[in-house]
Short mmCIF file of C-alpha atoms in Angstrom, two decimals:
data_model
loop_
_atom_site.label_atom_id
_atom_site.label_comp_id
_atom_site.label_asym_id
_atom_site.label_seq_id
_atom_site.Cartn_x
_atom_site.Cartn_y
_atom_site.Cartn_z
CA MET A 1 13.24 81.24 105.39
CA ALA A 2 10.50 78.96 103.85
CA GLY A 3 11.06 76.17 101.68
CA LEU A 4 14.66 75.37 103.32
CA SER A 5 13.55 72.25 104.53
CA CYS A 6 13.22 69.02 102.04
CA ALA A 7 11.13 66.42 102.65
CA VAL A 8 12.25 63.05 100.69
CA ARG A 9 9.34 60.27 100.61
CA PRO A 10 10.89 56.73 101.92
CA ARG A 11 9.97 55.06 99.12
CA ARG A 12 12.54 57.38 96.94
CA LEU A 13 15.27 57.34 99.02
CA TRP A 14 16.88 54.26 96.80
CA ARG A 15 17.33 56.87 94.01
CA TRP A 16 19.06 59.38 96.53
CA TYR A 17 21.75 56.72 97.23
CA LEU A 18 21.91 56.06 93.19
CA ILE A 19 22.05 59.62 92.55
CA SER A 20 24.72 60.02 95.59
CA GLU A 21 27.37 57.94 94.01
CA GLN A 22 27.35 60.93 91.06
CA PRO A 23 28.54 64.37 91.64
CA ALA A 24 25.69 66.51 90.32
CA GLU A 25 26.04 67.99 87.36
CA ILE A 26 25.63 72.12 87.09
CA LEU A 27 25.47 74.03 83.91
CA MET A 28 26.74 77.89 84.87
CA LEU A 29 25.86 80.99 82.69
CA LEU A 30 28.37 84.01 83.53
CA PRO A 31 27.92 86.86 81.39
CA ASP A 32 31.58 87.84 81.86
CA GLU A 33 34.54 86.20 83.35
CA PRO A 34 34.58 85.66 87.29
CA GLY A 35 37.46 87.52 89.27
CA ARG A 36 38.33 87.04 92.74
CA TYR A 37 39.43 90.54 93.60
CA SER A 38 37.96 91.82 90.31
CA THR A 39 34.85 94.07 89.85
CA GLY A 40 31.50 93.51 92.03
CA GLY A 41 29.67 91.07 89.86
CA ALA A 42 32.88 89.21 88.97
CA VAL A 43 33.87 89.10 92.44
CA ARG A 44 30.60 87.56 93.56
CA ALA A 45 30.46 85.14 90.43
CA TRP A 46 33.73 83.92 91.58
CA HIS A 47 32.95 83.02 95.12
CA PHE A 48 29.49 81.37 94.49
CA LEU A 49 31.18 79.08 91.41
CA ALA A 50 33.54 78.06 94.13
CA LEU A 51 31.09 76.73 96.19
CA LEU A 52 29.27 75.06 93.13
CA CYS A 53 32.37 73.45 92.29
CA ARG A 54 31.74 71.41 96.01
CA LEU A 55 28.41 71.00 95.08
CA GLY A 56 28.83 69.07 91.99
CA ARG A 57 30.68 68.96 88.66
CA LEU A 58 30.18 72.09 87.33
CA THR A 59 30.83 73.59 83.70
CA GLY A 60 30.53 77.19 83.44
CA PHE A 61 29.87 79.03 79.94
CA ILE A 62 31.33 82.42 79.64
CA LEU A 63 28.96 83.80 77.37
CA SER A 64 31.51 87.67 76.69
CA GLN A 65 34.50 87.49 74.16
CA GLY A 66 37.44 87.33 75.14
CA VAL A 67 40.79 86.86 74.47
CA SER A 68 41.51 82.91 75.78
CA ALA A 69 38.73 80.30 74.02
CA GLU A 70 38.81 78.28 77.11
CA THR A 71 40.04 78.28 81.06
CA VAL A 72 40.27 75.54 83.27
CA LEU A 73 40.36 76.54 86.97
CA ALA A 74 42.79 74.86 88.88
CA THR A 75 39.95 73.21 91.19
CA GLY A 76 40.14 70.16 88.97
CA GLU A 77 38.09 68.05 86.65
CA ARG A 78 35.19 68.57 88.83
CA CYS A 79 35.30 72.29 87.69
CA ARG A 80 35.69 74.16 84.31
CA LEU A 81 35.30 77.48 82.57
CA VAL A 82 35.08 77.62 79.24
CA ARG A 83 34.29 80.76 76.62
CA VAL A 84 31.34 79.95 73.99
CA SER A 85 31.91 82.49 71.20
CA PRO A 86 28.81 84.00 69.74
CA ASP A 87 30.96 83.39 66.09
CA ALA A 88 31.81 79.82 66.72
CA ALA A 89 28.86 78.69 64.66
CA LYS A 90 26.49 80.49 62.14
CA VAL A 91 23.02 80.28 61.94
CA ARG A 92 20.29 79.91 59.23
CA MET A 93 17.35 82.04 59.91
CA PRO A 94 14.27 83.22 58.28
CA SER A 95 14.56 86.60 56.12
CA TRP A 96 12.66 88.63 58.65
CA GLN A 97 14.73 87.66 61.50
CA ARG A 98 18.00 88.35 59.67
CA TYR A 99 16.44 91.66 59.33
CA PHE A 100 16.10 91.87 62.94
CA GLN A 101 19.43 90.89 63.71
CA VAL A 102 20.76 93.38 61.76
CA LEU A 103 18.62 96.03 63.72
CA VAL A 104 20.46 94.75 67.13
CA THR A 105 23.76 94.67 65.45
CA PRO A 106 24.94 98.04 67.54
CA TRP A 107 23.69 96.44 70.90
CA LYS A 108 25.72 93.06 69.90
CA ASN A 109 28.53 95.14 69.00
CA ARG A 110 28.30 97.15 72.05
CA GLY A 111 28.70 94.92 73.89
CA ARG A 112 25.99 92.78 76.07
CA GLN A 113 26.25 95.09 79.71
CA LEU A 114 25.35 97.93 76.72
CA LEU A 115 21.76 96.44 76.11
CA LEU A 116 20.91 94.44 79.65
CA ALA A 117 22.47 96.44 82.10
CA GLY A 118 21.10 100.06 81.56
CA HIS A 119 24.34 101.86 81.77
CA ASN A 120 23.45 104.84 80.23
CA ILE A 121 22.42 102.86 77.05
CA CYS A 122 20.77 106.04 75.53
CA VAL A 123 23.11 109.29 75.43
CA GLU A 124 26.84 108.69 76.21
CA ARG A 125 28.53 111.64 77.90
CA SER A 126 31.75 112.73 76.37
CA GLY A 127 32.91 114.49 80.02
CA ALA A 128 32.91 118.09 79.71
CA ALA A 129 32.73 118.11 75.88
CA GLY A 130 28.85 117.37 76.20
CA PHE A 131 26.71 115.79 74.35
CA GLN A 132 27.15 115.14 71.00
CA PHE A 133 24.65 115.10 67.87
CA TRP A 134 25.01 111.45 66.77
CA HIS A 135 25.02 110.31 70.07
CA TRP A 136 21.24 112.05 70.25
CA CYS A 137 20.59 110.35 66.76
CA TYR A 138 21.82 106.79 68.02
CA GLY A 139 20.19 106.82 70.75
CA LEU A 140 16.85 107.54 69.27
CA TYR A 141 17.69 105.20 66.97
CA LEU A 142 17.74 102.02 69.41
CA LEU A 143 14.48 103.59 71.03
CA LEU A 144 12.84 103.48 68.02
CA VAL A 145 14.65 99.75 67.40
CA PHE A 146 13.31 98.78 70.70
CA ILE A 147 9.86 100.02 70.34
CA LEU A 148 9.53 98.42 66.84
CA LEU A 149 10.38 95.19 68.53
CA ARG A 150 8.61 94.73 71.96
CA ARG A 151 5.30 96.78 70.82
CA LEU A 152 4.71 96.22 67.19
CA ALA A 153 6.67 93.13 66.56
CA ALA A 154 5.65 91.30 69.97
CA ILE A 155 9.44 90.30 69.83
CA ASP A 156 11.28 90.69 73.39
CA PRO A 157 14.26 92.89 72.49
CA VAL A 158 17.11 90.59 74.63
CA ASP A 159 15.37 87.37 73.91
CA CYS A 160 15.93 88.34 70.22
CA HIS A 161 19.45 89.89 70.97
CA VAL A 162 20.04 86.77 73.08
CA ARG A 163 18.15 84.06 70.78
CA GLY A 164 19.26 85.48 67.34
CA ALA A 165 22.20 86.97 67.61
CA LEU A 166 24.14 85.39 70.62
CA ILE A 167 22.87 82.31 71.82
CA ASP A 168 21.69 80.09 68.62
CA GLY A 169 25.48 79.35 68.12
CA GLN A 170 26.31 79.18 71.93
CA LEU A 171 23.24 77.25 72.34
CA ARG A 172 24.94 74.94 69.73
CA GLN A 173 28.00 74.76 71.54
CA ILE A 174 26.90 74.24 74.93
CA ARG A 175 24.92 71.03 74.13
CA GLY A 176 27.77 69.55 72.09
CA HIS A 177 29.63 69.85 75.27
CA TYR A 178 27.08 67.85 77.34
CA GLY A 179 26.46 65.17 74.48
CA GLN A 180 24.04 62.80 75.96
CA ARG A 181 24.38 64.15 79.32
CA HIS A 182 21.87 66.21 80.77
CA PRO A 183 22.59 69.38 83.63
CA ASP A 184 20.82 68.99 86.96
CA LEU A 185 20.94 72.87 87.61
CA ILE A 186 21.06 75.50 85.31
CA TRP A 187 22.82 78.50 87.43
CA VAL A 188 22.54 81.61 86.00
CA GLU A 189 24.03 84.90 87.14
CA HIS A 190 22.05 87.95 87.27
CA SER A 191 18.71 87.61 86.76
CA TYR A 192 18.64 89.23 82.96
CA LEU A 193 20.18 86.10 81.99
CA TYR A 194 16.97 84.37 82.91
CA SER A 195 15.35 84.32 79.23
CA VAL A 196 18.76 82.34 78.18
CA ALA A 197 18.03 79.71 81.26
CA GLU A 198 15.08 79.05 79.97
CA GLN A 199 15.99 78.41 76.63
CA LEU A 200 18.54 75.78 77.79
CA GLN A 201 15.85 74.09 80.02
CA ARG A 202 13.81 73.36 76.96
CA HIS A 203 16.64 71.52 75.67
CA PHE A 204 17.58 70.01 79.51
CA PRO A 205 14.02 69.12 80.53
CA GLY A 206 14.10 68.13 84.10
CA ALA A 207 17.06 70.63 84.93
CA ARG A 208 16.27 73.21 87.53
CA ILE A 209 16.90 77.04 87.25
CA ALA A 210 18.89 78.71 89.67
CA VAL A 211 19.56 82.79 89.72
CA ASN A 212 22.15 84.58 91.47
CA ALA A 213 20.32 87.64 91.39
CA HIS A 214 23.13 90.87 91.72
CA ASN A 215 20.25 93.52 91.30
CA VAL A 216 16.57 93.90 91.48
CA GLU A 217 17.24 94.64 87.58
CA THR A 218 13.69 96.20 87.72
CA GLN A 219 14.61 98.70 90.82
CA LEU A 220 17.90 99.47 88.93
CA LYS A 221 16.78 100.49 85.72
CA ALA A 222 13.62 102.43 87.05
CA GLY A 223 16.12 104.33 89.78
CA GLY A 224 18.19 105.06 86.39
CA ALA A 225 15.22 106.03 84.98
CA ARG A 226 14.41 108.77 87.33
CA ARG A 227 17.87 110.19 87.52
CA HIS A 228 18.64 110.07 83.99
CA GLY A 229 19.43 113.60 82.31
CA THR A 230 17.61 113.47 79.17
CA TRP A 231 14.06 112.97 77.83
CA LEU A 232 15.32 110.35 75.71
CA GLY A 233 17.36 108.33 78.37
CA ARG A 234 14.42 108.18 80.54
CA CYS A 235 12.05 106.78 77.87
CA TRP A 236 14.98 104.26 76.93
CA LEU A 237 15.31 103.14 80.67
CA GLN A 238 11.62 103.30 81.21
CA GLN A 239 10.79 100.88 78.55
CA GLU A 240 14.26 98.58 80.01
CA ALA A 241 12.42 98.60 83.21
CA ALA A 242 9.05 97.58 82.10
CA LEU A 243 11.17 94.48 80.09
CA ALA A 244 13.26 93.51 83.47
CA ALA A 245 10.14 93.74 85.00
CA ALA A 246 8.43 91.08 82.84
CA ILE A 247 11.23 88.71 82.91
CA GLU A 248 11.76 88.87 87.06
CA ARG A 249 7.59 88.04 87.06
CA ARG A 250 8.64 85.11 85.08
CA MET A 251 11.44 84.15 87.12
CA VAL A 252 9.87 84.05 90.58
CA ARG A 253 6.82 82.17 89.03
CA ASN A 254 8.89 79.67 87.26
CA ALA A 255 12.66 79.25 88.78
CA TRP A 256 13.71 76.78 91.64
CA LEU A 257 16.12 79.12 93.33
CA ILE A 258 16.21 82.97 93.54
CA LEU A 259 19.78 84.15 95.52
CA SER A 260 19.30 87.78 96.46
CA CYS A 261 21.88 90.28 97.85
CA SER A 262 19.30 91.80 100.72
CA GLN A 263 16.04 91.16 102.27
CA ALA A 264 14.94 94.40 100.33
CA ASP A 265 15.33 92.56 97.10
CA ALA A 266 14.21 89.29 98.54
CA ALA A 267 10.99 91.28 99.64
CA ARG A 268 11.36 92.79 96.03
CA PHE A 269 11.01 89.73 93.85
CA ALA A 270 8.67 88.20 96.43
CA GLY A 271 6.06 91.20 95.71
CA MET A 272 6.06 90.61 92.05
CA VAL A 273 3.78 88.01 92.27
CA SER A 274 -0.05 88.95 92.16
CA ALA A 275 -2.17 88.23 94.45
CA GLY A 276 -3.96 85.00 94.06
CA ALA A 277 -0.69 83.50 92.17
CA ALA A 278 1.68 81.19 93.78
CA ALA A 279 5.44 81.88 93.47
CA ARG A 280 7.29 78.27 92.40
CA ALA A 281 10.94 80.38 93.45
CA SER A 282 12.45 79.52 97.08
CA ILE A 283 14.18 83.39 97.69
CA LEU A 284 17.18 82.91 99.67
CA VAL A 285 19.34 85.95 101.27
CA ALA A 286 23.31 86.08 100.75
CA ALA A 287 24.71 89.50 101.05
CA ASN A 288 27.59 90.46 98.76
CA GLY A 289 31.14 89.51 101.26
CA VAL A 290 34.81 90.34 101.42
CA ASP A 291 37.77 88.11 101.91
CA THR A 292 38.26 89.59 105.43
CA ALA A 293 41.91 87.80 105.01
CA TYR A 294 42.46 89.81 101.95
CA PHE A 295 41.03 92.94 102.77
CA ALA A 296 43.14 93.51 105.90
CA CYS A 297 45.44 96.30 107.03
CA ALA A 298 49.20 95.24 107.52
CA ALA A 299 50.12 94.79 111.34
CA GLY A 300 51.03 98.39 112.07
CA CYS A 301 49.97 100.30 109.10
CA THR A 302 49.17 103.91 109.13
CA THR A 303 46.95 105.81 107.45
CA GLU A 304 49.13 107.95 104.73
CA ILE A 305 47.13 110.80 103.72
CA ALA A 306 44.97 111.81 106.79
CA ASP A 307 42.87 113.86 104.65
CA ARG A 308 42.28 112.08 102.02
CA VAL A 309 38.38 110.59 100.71
CA VAL A 310 38.15 107.49 98.32
CA PHE A 311 35.34 106.31 96.35
CA THR A 312 35.78 102.86 94.49
CA GLY A 313 33.65 101.21 92.11
CA THR A 314 33.17 100.35 88.51
CA ALA A 315 32.79 103.16 86.08
CA GLY A 316 29.93 103.01 82.96
CA TYR A 317 27.68 101.46 85.96
CA GLY A 318 24.88 103.73 86.37
CA PRO A 319 24.26 104.14 90.20
CA ASN A 320 28.29 104.77 90.37
CA ASP A 321 28.52 107.52 87.78
CA ASP A 322 25.46 109.40 89.04
CA ALA A 323 27.04 108.92 92.82
CA VAL A 324 30.53 110.21 91.21
CA LYS A 325 28.63 113.42 89.34
CA TRP A 326 26.72 114.43 92.86
CA LEU A 327 29.96 114.53 94.58
CA LEU A 328 31.75 116.42 92.37
CA GLU A 329 29.29 118.92 91.59
CA GLU A 330 27.78 119.16 95.12
CA ILE A 331 29.51 117.44 98.20
CA TRP A 332 32.95 118.17 97.33
CA PRO A 333 32.77 121.92 96.72
CA ILE A 334 31.25 121.83 100.28
CA ILE A 335 34.06 119.87 101.92
CA ARG A 336 36.50 121.89 100.60
CA GLN A 337 35.17 124.80 101.96
CA SER A 338 35.25 123.44 105.70
CA CYS A 339 38.73 121.26 104.87
CA PRO A 340 40.78 123.14 102.00
CA ARG A 341 43.91 120.72 102.03
CA ALA A 342 41.17 117.64 101.66
CA ALA A 343 42.02 115.62 98.63
CA LEU A 344 39.68 112.92 96.71
CA THR A 345 41.00 109.82 95.10
CA LEU A 346 37.95 108.10 92.45
CA ALA A 347 39.62 104.36 91.50
CA GLY A 348 37.93 101.77 89.88
CA ARG A 349 37.74 100.06 86.43
CA GLY A 350 36.82 102.39 83.60
CA ALA A 351 37.67 105.35 85.67
CA GLY A 352 39.91 107.09 83.27
CA ILE A 353 37.54 106.95 80.14
CA ARG A 354 34.37 107.86 82.50
CA TRP A 355 35.35 109.77 85.44
CA LEU A 356 38.55 111.84 84.38
CA PRO A 357 36.86 114.41 81.91
CA MET A 358 34.66 115.17 84.98
CA THR A 359 37.26 116.34 87.24
CA GLN A 360 39.15 118.68 84.62
CA GLY A 361 40.01 122.18 86.70
CA MET A 362 40.12 120.12 89.67
CA PRO A 363 43.73 119.52 90.68
CA ASP A 364 42.76 117.69 94.51
CA VAL A 365 40.90 115.23 92.61
CA GLN A 366 42.97 112.05 91.83
CA VAL A 367 41.60 109.20 89.04
CA ILE A 368 42.89 106.13 89.36
CA SER A 369 42.10 103.82 86.31
CA ASP A 370 41.93 99.89 86.72
CA PRO A 371 43.98 99.18 89.69
CA VAL A 372 45.56 96.13 89.83
CA ASP A 373 45.11 96.16 93.79
CA MET A 374 42.41 98.26 95.60
CA ARG A 375 44.04 97.88 99.15
CA PRO A 376 46.75 100.36 98.62
CA VAL A 377 43.87 102.70 97.51
CA LEU A 378 42.05 101.75 100.68
CA GLN A 379 45.00 102.36 102.91
CA ARG A 380 46.03 105.62 101.80
CA ALA A 381 42.42 107.00 102.50
CA ALA A 382 41.18 108.22 105.71
CA LEU A 383 37.94 107.29 105.04
CA ALA A 384 35.49 106.40 102.17
CA ILE A 385 32.14 108.35 100.92
CA VAL A 386 29.39 106.37 99.08
CA PRO A 387 27.03 108.84 97.76
CA LEU A 388 24.81 106.15 96.22
CA ARG A 389 21.35 107.52 94.87
CA SER A 390 19.87 104.51 93.28
CA GLY A 391 20.55 100.74 92.80
CA SER A 392 20.15 97.37 94.19
CA GLY A 393 22.15 94.81 95.80
CA THR A 394 24.40 95.96 98.61
CA ARG A 395 27.52 97.25 98.04
CA LEU A 396 31.09 95.92 98.09
CA LYS A 397 32.89 98.99 98.03
CA ILE A 398 31.21 99.06 101.92
CA VAL A 399 32.73 96.11 102.90
CA GLU A 400 35.42 96.01 101.62
CA SER A 401 36.22 99.34 102.84
CA MET A 402 34.89 98.49 106.55
CA SER A 403 37.23 94.79 106.08
CA MET A 404 40.23 97.54 105.38
CA GLY A 405 39.43 99.09 108.50
CA VAL A 406 38.64 102.73 106.68
CA PRO A 407 35.17 104.42 108.03
CA VAL A 408 32.37 104.99 105.83
CA VAL A 409 30.16 107.72 105.02
CA SER A 410 27.26 106.71 103.26
CA THR A 411 23.71 107.30 101.84
CA GLU A 412 21.13 105.19 103.36
CA ILE A 413 20.42 103.57 99.73
CA GLY A 414 24.09 103.05 99.60
CA ALA A 415 24.23 101.12 102.63
CA GLU A 416 21.10 99.30 101.91
CA GLY A 417 21.00 95.22 102.78
CA LEU A 418 23.94 95.47 105.14
CA GLN A 419 21.83 96.53 108.61
CA LEU A 420 24.86 98.47 109.74
CA VAL A 421 24.37 100.52 112.74
CA ALA A 422 23.75 103.63 111.87
CA GLY A 423 26.76 106.50 114.02
CA SER A 424 28.61 103.20 115.34
CA GLU A 425 29.60 101.42 112.38
CA VAL A 426 28.51 103.94 109.63
CA LEU A 427 28.09 107.30 109.15
CA LEU A 428 24.54 107.68 107.10
CA GLU A 429 23.44 110.82 105.44
CA ASP A 430 20.92 111.59 102.49
CA THR A 431 21.44 114.92 101.47
CA ALA A 432 24.73 116.55 100.06
CA GLU A 433 25.13 118.98 102.60
CA GLY A 434 24.71 116.14 105.38
CA LEU A 435 27.19 113.74 103.65
CA ALA A 436 29.79 116.74 103.29
CA ALA A 437 29.38 117.55 107.15
CA ALA A 438 29.43 113.73 107.98
CA THR A 439 33.06 113.72 105.60
CA VAL A 440 34.40 116.64 107.60
CA ARG A 441 33.54 115.61 110.81
CA LEU A 442 35.28 112.68 110.45
CA MET A 443 38.19 114.01 109.08
CA GLN A 444 38.39 116.40 111.84
CA ASP A 445 38.07 113.58 114.70
CA GLU A 446 40.29 111.07 115.00
CA SER A 447 38.88 109.17 118.01
CA LEU A 448 35.75 108.85 115.68
CA ARG A 449 37.60 107.32 112.71
CA ARG A 450 39.32 105.01 115.19
CA GLU A 451 35.93 103.59 116.73
CA LEU A 452 34.27 103.35 113.15
CA SER A 453 37.42 101.35 112.15
CA GLU A 454 37.21 99.01 114.52
CA ALA A 455 33.11 98.53 114.56
CA GLY A 456 33.63 98.28 110.91
CA ARG A 457 36.24 95.71 110.70
CA ALA A 458 34.54 93.54 113.37
CA ARG A 459 31.35 93.38 111.76
CA ALA A 460 33.11 92.63 108.44
CA LYS A 461 35.03 89.57 110.15
CA ARG A 462 31.49 88.53 111.97
CA ASP A 463 29.12 88.64 109.48
CA TYR A 464 30.31 89.58 105.64
CA ASP A 465 33.15 87.31 105.02
CA TRP A 466 32.71 85.50 101.92
CA GLN A 467 33.35 81.81 103.21
CA GLN A 468 30.87 82.29 105.65
CA ILE A 469 28.24 83.49 103.44
CA THR A 470 28.78 80.63 100.73
CA ALA A 471 28.84 78.25 103.79
CA THR A 472 25.37 79.17 104.65
CA VAL A 473 23.98 78.59 100.86
CA GLY A 474 25.86 75.54 100.58
CA ARG A 475 23.97 74.34 104.00
CA SER A 476 20.64 75.81 102.52
CA LEU A 477 20.85 74.15 99.18
CA THR A 478 21.79 70.78 100.50
CA GLN A 479 18.49 71.30 102.40
CA LEU A 480 16.65 72.14 99.20
CA ASP A 481 18.18 69.33 97.26
CA PRO A 482 20.26 66.31 98.56
CA ARG A 483 21.46 66.00 95.27
CA PHE A 484 23.30 69.27 95.93
CA SER A 485 26.10 68.29 98.66
CA VAL A 486 29.09 70.02 99.97
CA SER A 487 32.09 67.87 99.19
CA GLU A 488 35.29 69.10 101.54
CA ALA A 489 37.85 66.92 99.19
CA SER A 490 36.77 69.23 96.11
CA SER A 491 36.85 72.40 97.35
CA GLY A 492 40.01 75.24 95.99
#
């Protein structure tokens, strides 16, 4: 990958010796609390947080509200997490800014993810109950406010939300935390927080910005717009995609480093630079991984239910919700025709709220909401199905299933970026009929299940273990800037 080498002029070598005496200062921005065995974004953030703790002295700022005000990790004084509350400091604003803050209050109250991640923002589904009139009114209100802010007032709604309602108070806390010190690196989880990093960079001149891009937000929202069930929702997500494109173009032009989840995502980021323009950011690829020691079937364990199929993921995430809808309405009825004993498990955070209402009248479908440990869910399944039709990044649900020895049936886009061998490591189909046929085939062919199980487990251990992935990224960061050198003594 171009840009991985870092040439140092001889006359400046003395600076590196002085710098090496003190660990680099790293400021990390997280939208939510990281977790080693949590949801996809939290898991990826946790492993890179652990890496950054070995690269320098890290302070992570969690921008969402929560119960605890401050959390100090067990890694010691080199690494600490601080939750900065949006309400900790009252901000004096001109009347017109207060007016816009009032307009975006519904976004703030419904949470950052509602605005920034494109999770069915405009119109919410109430399960089988369908749409309610106030949902339409609320969605129309948000759409009109978006157009007013972005088109008429030339104000970025995300920037307005972050700067006016969220980051003003938090920015003061962050600056107060550092005092006279300046961070050397601003590390951002998710590209939609890049505008926040730009604000911080103005207060910390000289700090570089690195973005851990879990998704290409432009691609994610554009895909959601194509598949949304309502005209209003499509309009809203198209506007969100346009806004995400503007933010990500700035990111590619001005950031120091972008960490993408796949070669496909890296190519999408590289393609955002117009002809003749130069991209400043170095783009590295680090696929999502799995803790293969944790996600491992115990010696001698057997599949408890041979005809059980599992789908795992976070409910409320647009591509997952669309996949569950497609699975229940089109794929599962075909499977049941061929295998009347087949059973389906839907497991994930928030599944009881989002997915349970979709399964009314389907006794063969089990919904497990907010499982503490996903391993027993996977261990009881004969296979995992991943019927995603949109999305970006790489799927933790696939590598976790492979690590557990659970064979996987997926769409092409579901397995995008993992470079798995179709037929020997995963079964790939893109139609409802094809996915159903592949699922039935796996249910009925025990030797094929065993073959895919062994090949998938071996591939996960070889290429997708988190320790290998983060170690590779750590070496690349050291090549880009010798200040960020991995300290084994501080690992934890």
